[in-house]
PDB file of C-alpha atoms in Angstrom:
ATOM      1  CA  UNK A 901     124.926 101.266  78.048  1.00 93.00           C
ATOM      2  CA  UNK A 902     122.006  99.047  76.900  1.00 95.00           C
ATOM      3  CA  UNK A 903     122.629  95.165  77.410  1.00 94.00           C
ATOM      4  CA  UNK A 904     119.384  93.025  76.789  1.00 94.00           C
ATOM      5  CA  UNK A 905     119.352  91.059  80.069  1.00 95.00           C
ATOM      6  CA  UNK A 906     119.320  92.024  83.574  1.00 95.00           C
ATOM      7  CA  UNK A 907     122.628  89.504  84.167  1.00 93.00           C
ATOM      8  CA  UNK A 908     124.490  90.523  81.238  1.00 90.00           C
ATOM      9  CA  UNK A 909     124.292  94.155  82.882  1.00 93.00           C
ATOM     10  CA  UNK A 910     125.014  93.345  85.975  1.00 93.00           C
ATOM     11  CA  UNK A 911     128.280  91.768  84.956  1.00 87.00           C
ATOM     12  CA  UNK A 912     128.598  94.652  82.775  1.00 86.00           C
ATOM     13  CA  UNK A 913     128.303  97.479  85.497  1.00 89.00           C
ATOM     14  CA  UNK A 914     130.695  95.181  88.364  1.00 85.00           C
ATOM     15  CA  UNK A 915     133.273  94.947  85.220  1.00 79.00           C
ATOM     16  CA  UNK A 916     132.874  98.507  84.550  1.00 81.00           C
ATOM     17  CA  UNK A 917     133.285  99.652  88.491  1.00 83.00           C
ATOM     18  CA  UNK A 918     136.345  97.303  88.225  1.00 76.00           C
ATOM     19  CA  UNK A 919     137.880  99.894  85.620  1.00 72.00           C
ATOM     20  CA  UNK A 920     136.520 103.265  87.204  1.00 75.00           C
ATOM     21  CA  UNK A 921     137.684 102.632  90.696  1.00 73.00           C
ATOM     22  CA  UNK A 922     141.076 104.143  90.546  1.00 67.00           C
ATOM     23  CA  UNK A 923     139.629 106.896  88.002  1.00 66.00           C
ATOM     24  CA  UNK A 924     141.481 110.247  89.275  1.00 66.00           C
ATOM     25  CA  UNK A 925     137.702 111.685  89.976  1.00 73.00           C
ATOM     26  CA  UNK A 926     134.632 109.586  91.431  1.00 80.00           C
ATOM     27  CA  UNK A 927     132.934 108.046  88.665  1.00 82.00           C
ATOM     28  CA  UNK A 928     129.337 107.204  89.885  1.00 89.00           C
ATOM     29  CA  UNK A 929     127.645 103.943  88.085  1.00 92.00           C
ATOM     30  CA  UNK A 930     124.166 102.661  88.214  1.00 96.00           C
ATOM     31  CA  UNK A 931     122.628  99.538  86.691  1.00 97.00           C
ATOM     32  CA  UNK A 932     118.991  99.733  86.274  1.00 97.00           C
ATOM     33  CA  UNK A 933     117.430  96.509  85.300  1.00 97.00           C
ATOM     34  CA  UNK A 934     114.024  94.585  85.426  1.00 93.00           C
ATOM     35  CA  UNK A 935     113.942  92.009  88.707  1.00 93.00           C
ATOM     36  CA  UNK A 936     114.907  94.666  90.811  1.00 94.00           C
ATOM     37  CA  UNK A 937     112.697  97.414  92.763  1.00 96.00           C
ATOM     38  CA  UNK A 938     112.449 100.224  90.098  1.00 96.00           C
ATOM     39  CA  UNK A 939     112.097 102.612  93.475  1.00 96.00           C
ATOM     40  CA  UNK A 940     115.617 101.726  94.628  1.00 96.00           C
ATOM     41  CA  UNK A 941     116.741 102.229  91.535  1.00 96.00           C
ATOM     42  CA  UNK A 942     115.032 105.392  90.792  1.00 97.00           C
ATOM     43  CA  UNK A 943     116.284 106.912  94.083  1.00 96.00           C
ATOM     44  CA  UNK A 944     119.747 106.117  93.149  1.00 95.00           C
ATOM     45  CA  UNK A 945     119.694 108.119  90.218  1.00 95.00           C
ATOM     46  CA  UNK A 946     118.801 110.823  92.303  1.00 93.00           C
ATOM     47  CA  UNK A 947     122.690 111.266  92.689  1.00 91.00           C
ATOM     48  CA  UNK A 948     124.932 112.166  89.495  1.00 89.00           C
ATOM     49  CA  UNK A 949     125.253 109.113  87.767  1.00 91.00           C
ATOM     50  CA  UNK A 950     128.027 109.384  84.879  1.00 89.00           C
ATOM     51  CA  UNK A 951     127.903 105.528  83.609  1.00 91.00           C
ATOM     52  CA  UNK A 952     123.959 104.051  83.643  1.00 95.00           C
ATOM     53  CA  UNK A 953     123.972  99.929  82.514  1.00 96.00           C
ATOM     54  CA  UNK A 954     120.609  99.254  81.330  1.00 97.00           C
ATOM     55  CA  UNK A 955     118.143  96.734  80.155  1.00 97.00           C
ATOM     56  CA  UNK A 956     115.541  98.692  77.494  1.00 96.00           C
ATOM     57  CA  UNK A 957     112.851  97.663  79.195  1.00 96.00           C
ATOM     58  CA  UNK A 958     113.694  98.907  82.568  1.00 97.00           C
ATOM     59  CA  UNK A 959     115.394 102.241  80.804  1.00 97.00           C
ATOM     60  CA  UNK A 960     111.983 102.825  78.783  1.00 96.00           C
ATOM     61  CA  UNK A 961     109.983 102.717  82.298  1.00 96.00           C
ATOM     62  CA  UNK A 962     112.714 104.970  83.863  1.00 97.00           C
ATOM     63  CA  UNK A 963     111.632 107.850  80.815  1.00 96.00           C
ATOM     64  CA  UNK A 964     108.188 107.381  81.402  1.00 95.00           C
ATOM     65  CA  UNK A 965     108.508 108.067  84.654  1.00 95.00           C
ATOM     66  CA  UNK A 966     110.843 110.649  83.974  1.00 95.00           C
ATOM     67  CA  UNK A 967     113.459 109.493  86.757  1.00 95.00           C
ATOM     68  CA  UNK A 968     116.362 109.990  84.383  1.00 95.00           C
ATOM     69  CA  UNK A 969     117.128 112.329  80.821  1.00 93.00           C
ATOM     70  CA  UNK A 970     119.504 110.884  78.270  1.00 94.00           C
ATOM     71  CA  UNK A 971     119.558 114.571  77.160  1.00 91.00           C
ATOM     72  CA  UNK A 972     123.404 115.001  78.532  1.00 91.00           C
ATOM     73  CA  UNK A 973     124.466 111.536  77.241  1.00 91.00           C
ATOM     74  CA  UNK A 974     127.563 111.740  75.285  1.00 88.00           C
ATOM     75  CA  UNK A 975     127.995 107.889  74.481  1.00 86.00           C
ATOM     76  CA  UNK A 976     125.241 105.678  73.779  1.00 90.00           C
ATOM     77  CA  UNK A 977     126.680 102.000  73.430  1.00 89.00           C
ATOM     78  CA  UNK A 978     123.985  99.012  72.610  1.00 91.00           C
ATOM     79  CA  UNK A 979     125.536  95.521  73.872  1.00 88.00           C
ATOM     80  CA  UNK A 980     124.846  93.212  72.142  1.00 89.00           C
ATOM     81  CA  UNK A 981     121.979  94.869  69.940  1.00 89.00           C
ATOM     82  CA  UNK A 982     121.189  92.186  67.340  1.00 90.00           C
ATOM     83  CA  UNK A 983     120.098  89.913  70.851  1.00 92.00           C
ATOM     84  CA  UNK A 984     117.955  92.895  71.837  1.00 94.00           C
ATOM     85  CA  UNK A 985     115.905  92.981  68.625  1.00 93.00           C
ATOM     86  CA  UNK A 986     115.590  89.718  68.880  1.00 92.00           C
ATOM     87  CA  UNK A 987     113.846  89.981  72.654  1.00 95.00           C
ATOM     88  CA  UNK A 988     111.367  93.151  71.072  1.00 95.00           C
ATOM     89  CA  UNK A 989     112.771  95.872  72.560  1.00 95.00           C
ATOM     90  CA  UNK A 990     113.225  97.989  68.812  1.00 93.00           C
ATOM     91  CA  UNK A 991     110.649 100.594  70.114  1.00 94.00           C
ATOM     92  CA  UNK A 992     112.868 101.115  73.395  1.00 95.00           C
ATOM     93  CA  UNK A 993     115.932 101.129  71.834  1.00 94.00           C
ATOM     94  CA  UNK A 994     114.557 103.707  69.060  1.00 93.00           C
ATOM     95  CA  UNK A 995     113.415 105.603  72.072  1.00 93.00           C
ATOM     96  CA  UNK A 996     116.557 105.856  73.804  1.00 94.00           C
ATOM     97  CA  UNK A 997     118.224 106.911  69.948  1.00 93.00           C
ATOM     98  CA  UNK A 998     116.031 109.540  69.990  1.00 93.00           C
ATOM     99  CA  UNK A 999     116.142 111.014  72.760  1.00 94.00           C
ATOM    100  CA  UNK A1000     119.808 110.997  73.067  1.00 93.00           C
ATOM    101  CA  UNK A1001     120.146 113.373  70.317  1.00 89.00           C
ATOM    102  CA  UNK A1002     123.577 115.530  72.334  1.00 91.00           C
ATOM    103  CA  UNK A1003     125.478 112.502  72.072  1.00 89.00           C
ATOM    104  CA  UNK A1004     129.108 112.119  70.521  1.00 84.00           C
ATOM    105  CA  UNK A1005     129.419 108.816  69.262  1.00 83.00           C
ATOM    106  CA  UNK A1006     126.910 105.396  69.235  1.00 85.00           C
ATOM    107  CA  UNK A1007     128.645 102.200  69.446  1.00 84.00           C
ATOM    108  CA  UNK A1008     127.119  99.246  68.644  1.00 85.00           C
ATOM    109  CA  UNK A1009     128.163  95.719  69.770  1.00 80.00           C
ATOM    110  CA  UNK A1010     126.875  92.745  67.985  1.00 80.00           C
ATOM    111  CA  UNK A1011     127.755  88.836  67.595  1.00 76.00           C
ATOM    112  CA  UNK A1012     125.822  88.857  64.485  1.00 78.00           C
ATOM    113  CA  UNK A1013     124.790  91.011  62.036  1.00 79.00           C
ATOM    114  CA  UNK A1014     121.026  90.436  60.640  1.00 81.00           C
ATOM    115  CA  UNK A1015     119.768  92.146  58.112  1.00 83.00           C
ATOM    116  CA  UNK A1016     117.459  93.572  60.995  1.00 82.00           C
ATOM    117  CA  UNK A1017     120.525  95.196  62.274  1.00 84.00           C
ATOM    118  CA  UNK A1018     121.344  97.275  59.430  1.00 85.00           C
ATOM    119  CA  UNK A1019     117.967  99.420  59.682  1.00 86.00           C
ATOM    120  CA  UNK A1020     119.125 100.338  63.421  1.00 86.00           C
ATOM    121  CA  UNK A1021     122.561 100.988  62.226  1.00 85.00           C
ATOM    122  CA  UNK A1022     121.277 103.499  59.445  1.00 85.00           C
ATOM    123  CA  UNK A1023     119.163 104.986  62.677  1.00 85.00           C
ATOM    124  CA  UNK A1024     121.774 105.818  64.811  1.00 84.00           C
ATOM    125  CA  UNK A1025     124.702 105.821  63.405  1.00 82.00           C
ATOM    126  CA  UNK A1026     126.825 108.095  60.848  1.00 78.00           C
ATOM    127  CA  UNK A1027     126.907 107.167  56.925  1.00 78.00           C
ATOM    128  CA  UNK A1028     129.954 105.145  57.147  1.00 78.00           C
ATOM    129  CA  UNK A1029     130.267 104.012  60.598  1.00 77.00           C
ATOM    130  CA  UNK A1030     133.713 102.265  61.802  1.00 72.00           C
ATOM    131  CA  UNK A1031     134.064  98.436  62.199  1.00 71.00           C
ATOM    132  CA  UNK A1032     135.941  96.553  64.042  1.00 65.00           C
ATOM    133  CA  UNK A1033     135.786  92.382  63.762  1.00 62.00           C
ATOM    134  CA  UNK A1034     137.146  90.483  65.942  1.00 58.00           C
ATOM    135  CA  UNK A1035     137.640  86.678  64.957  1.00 53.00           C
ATOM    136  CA  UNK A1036     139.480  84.033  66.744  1.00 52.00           C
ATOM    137  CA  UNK A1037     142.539  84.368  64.647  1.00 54.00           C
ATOM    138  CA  UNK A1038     143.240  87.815  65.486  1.00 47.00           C
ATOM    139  CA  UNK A1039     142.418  88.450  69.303  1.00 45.00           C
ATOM    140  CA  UNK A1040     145.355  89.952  71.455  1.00 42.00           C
ATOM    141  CA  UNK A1041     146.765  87.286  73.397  1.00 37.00           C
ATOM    142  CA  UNK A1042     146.503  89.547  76.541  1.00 36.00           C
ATOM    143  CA  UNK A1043     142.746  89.658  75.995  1.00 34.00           C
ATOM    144  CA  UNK A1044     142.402  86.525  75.187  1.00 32.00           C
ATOM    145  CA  UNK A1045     144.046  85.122  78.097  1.00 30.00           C
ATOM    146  CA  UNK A1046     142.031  87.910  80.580  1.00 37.00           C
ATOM    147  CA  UNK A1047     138.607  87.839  79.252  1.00 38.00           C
ATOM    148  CA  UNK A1048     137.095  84.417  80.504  1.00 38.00           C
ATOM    149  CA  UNK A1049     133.853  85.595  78.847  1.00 45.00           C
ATOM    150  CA  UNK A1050     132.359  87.750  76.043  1.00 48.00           C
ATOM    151  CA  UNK A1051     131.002  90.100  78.700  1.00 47.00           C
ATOM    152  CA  UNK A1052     133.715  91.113  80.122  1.00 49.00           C
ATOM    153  CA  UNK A1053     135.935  91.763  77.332  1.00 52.00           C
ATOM    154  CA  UNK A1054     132.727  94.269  76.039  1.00 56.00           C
ATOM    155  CA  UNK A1055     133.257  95.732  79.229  1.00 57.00           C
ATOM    156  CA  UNK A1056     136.833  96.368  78.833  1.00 57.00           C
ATOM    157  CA  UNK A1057     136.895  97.425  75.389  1.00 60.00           C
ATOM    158  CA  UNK A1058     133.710  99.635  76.331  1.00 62.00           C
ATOM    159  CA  UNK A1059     136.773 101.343  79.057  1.00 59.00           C
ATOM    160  CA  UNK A1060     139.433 101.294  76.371  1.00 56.00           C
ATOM    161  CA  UNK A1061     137.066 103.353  74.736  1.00 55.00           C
ATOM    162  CA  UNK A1062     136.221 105.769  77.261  1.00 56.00           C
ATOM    163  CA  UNK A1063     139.797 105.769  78.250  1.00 54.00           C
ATOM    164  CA  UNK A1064     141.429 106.493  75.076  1.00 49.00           C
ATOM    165  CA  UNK A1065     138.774 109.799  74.375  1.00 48.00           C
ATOM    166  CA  UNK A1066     139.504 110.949  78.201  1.00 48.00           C
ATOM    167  CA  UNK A1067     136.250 110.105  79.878  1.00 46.00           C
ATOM    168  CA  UNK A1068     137.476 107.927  82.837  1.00 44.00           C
ATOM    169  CA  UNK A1069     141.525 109.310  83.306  1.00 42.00           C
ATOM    170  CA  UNK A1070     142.904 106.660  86.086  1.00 47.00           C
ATOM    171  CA  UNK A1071     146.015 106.701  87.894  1.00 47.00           C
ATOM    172  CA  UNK A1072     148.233 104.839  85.393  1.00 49.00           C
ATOM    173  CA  UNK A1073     149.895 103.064  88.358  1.00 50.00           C
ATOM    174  CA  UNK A1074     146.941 101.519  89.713  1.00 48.00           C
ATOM    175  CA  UNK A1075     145.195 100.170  86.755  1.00 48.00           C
ATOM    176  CA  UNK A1076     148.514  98.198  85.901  1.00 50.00           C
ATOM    177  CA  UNK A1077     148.188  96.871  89.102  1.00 51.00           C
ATOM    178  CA  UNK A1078     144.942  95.641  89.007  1.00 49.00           C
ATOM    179  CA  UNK A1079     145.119  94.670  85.122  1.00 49.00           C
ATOM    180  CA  UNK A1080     148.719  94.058  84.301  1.00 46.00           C
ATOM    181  CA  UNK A1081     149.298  92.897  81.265  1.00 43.00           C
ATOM    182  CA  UNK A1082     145.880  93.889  79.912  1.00 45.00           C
ATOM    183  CA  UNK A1083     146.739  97.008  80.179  1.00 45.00           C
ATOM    184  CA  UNK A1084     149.690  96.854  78.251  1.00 43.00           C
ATOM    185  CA  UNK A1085     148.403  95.487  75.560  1.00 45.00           C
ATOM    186  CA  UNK A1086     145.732  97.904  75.529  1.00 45.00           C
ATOM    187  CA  UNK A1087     148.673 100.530  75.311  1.00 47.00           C
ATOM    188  CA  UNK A1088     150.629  98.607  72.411  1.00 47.00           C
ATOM    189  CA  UNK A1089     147.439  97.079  70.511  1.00 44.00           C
ATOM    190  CA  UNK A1090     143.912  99.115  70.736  1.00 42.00           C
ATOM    191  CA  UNK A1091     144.555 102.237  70.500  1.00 41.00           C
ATOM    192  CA  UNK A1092     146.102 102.081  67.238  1.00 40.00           C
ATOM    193  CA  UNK A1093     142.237 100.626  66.660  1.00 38.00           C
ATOM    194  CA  UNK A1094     140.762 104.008  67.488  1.00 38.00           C
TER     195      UNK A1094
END
């Protein structure tokens, strides 16, 4: 996952470890982000590390130094991509496109869509890529009531996502525990999205 700021992936990776902690096998996340000691970080992808939250910059020096392959990735996802273009970091997104070439699906999240946007869309994605818009008239009141911010509904839709195709498999008990009605609605409302 590529998020342009070292706080938005942060947030990302604690909402994500939120959803993967009752996963039926250990689901090892890293978030690898400028600000913080690229050493640490490097040693803790030493381990397997299924779910990596990244800023492009920090992921960029992370290939260079070759202390992690996207050759295995299956799901790219670029957080709020249209802010990321607008910070510079085209060549290291490109980058991480391109050498992600095993992968299953990109997703792409974005508040806006420039017209800069649609060349990195034609990039990495199929022909006719799926859209989904979400507007204020049509958000499902159980999100809307659980996601305080933008961030963390990404976050949760991101593990819909990965939910729905298999990747993270949690004890159905627990997660309606922990999310309750979220949850739910996820089973009534998304995944007749997908």
């Amino acid at each position: 996952i590529l998020a342009p700021t070292r706080e938005l992936a942060k947030q990302i990776h604690k909402a994500l470890f939120k959803f993967t902690k009752y996963a039926g096998q250990r689901i090892f996340l890293e978030v690898a982000a400028g600000g913080d000691k690229i050493d640490t970080q490097v040693a803790r992808l030493q381990r397997p590390t299924h779910i990596l939250v990244a800023t492009p910059g920090r992921l960029y020096d992370l290939l260079k130094r070759k202390a992690v392959a996207l050759d295995d990735v299956q799901y790219l996802i670029l957080d709020e991509a249209d802010e990321m273009l607008s910070m510079g970091f085209k060549d290291q997104i490109r980058s991480a496109i391109e050498i992600s070439v095993n992968r299953k699906a990109t997703w792409l999240f974005s508040a806006t869509f420039p017209r800069v946007l649609d060349d990195l869309i034609k990039f990495c994605m199929s022909p006719d890529p799926k859209t989904v818009k979400v507007d204020t008239k049509n958000v499902v009141v159980g999100c809307s009531l659980a996601f305080n911010s933008q961030w963390y509904m990404i976050a949760a839709l991101i593990a819909f996502v990965l939910l729905h195709y298999g990747v993270i498999i949690p004890e159905e008990k627990y997660l309606e525990k922990e999310f309750g009605k979220v949850y739910l609605d996820y089973k009534k409302s998304v995944r007749r999205w997908l």
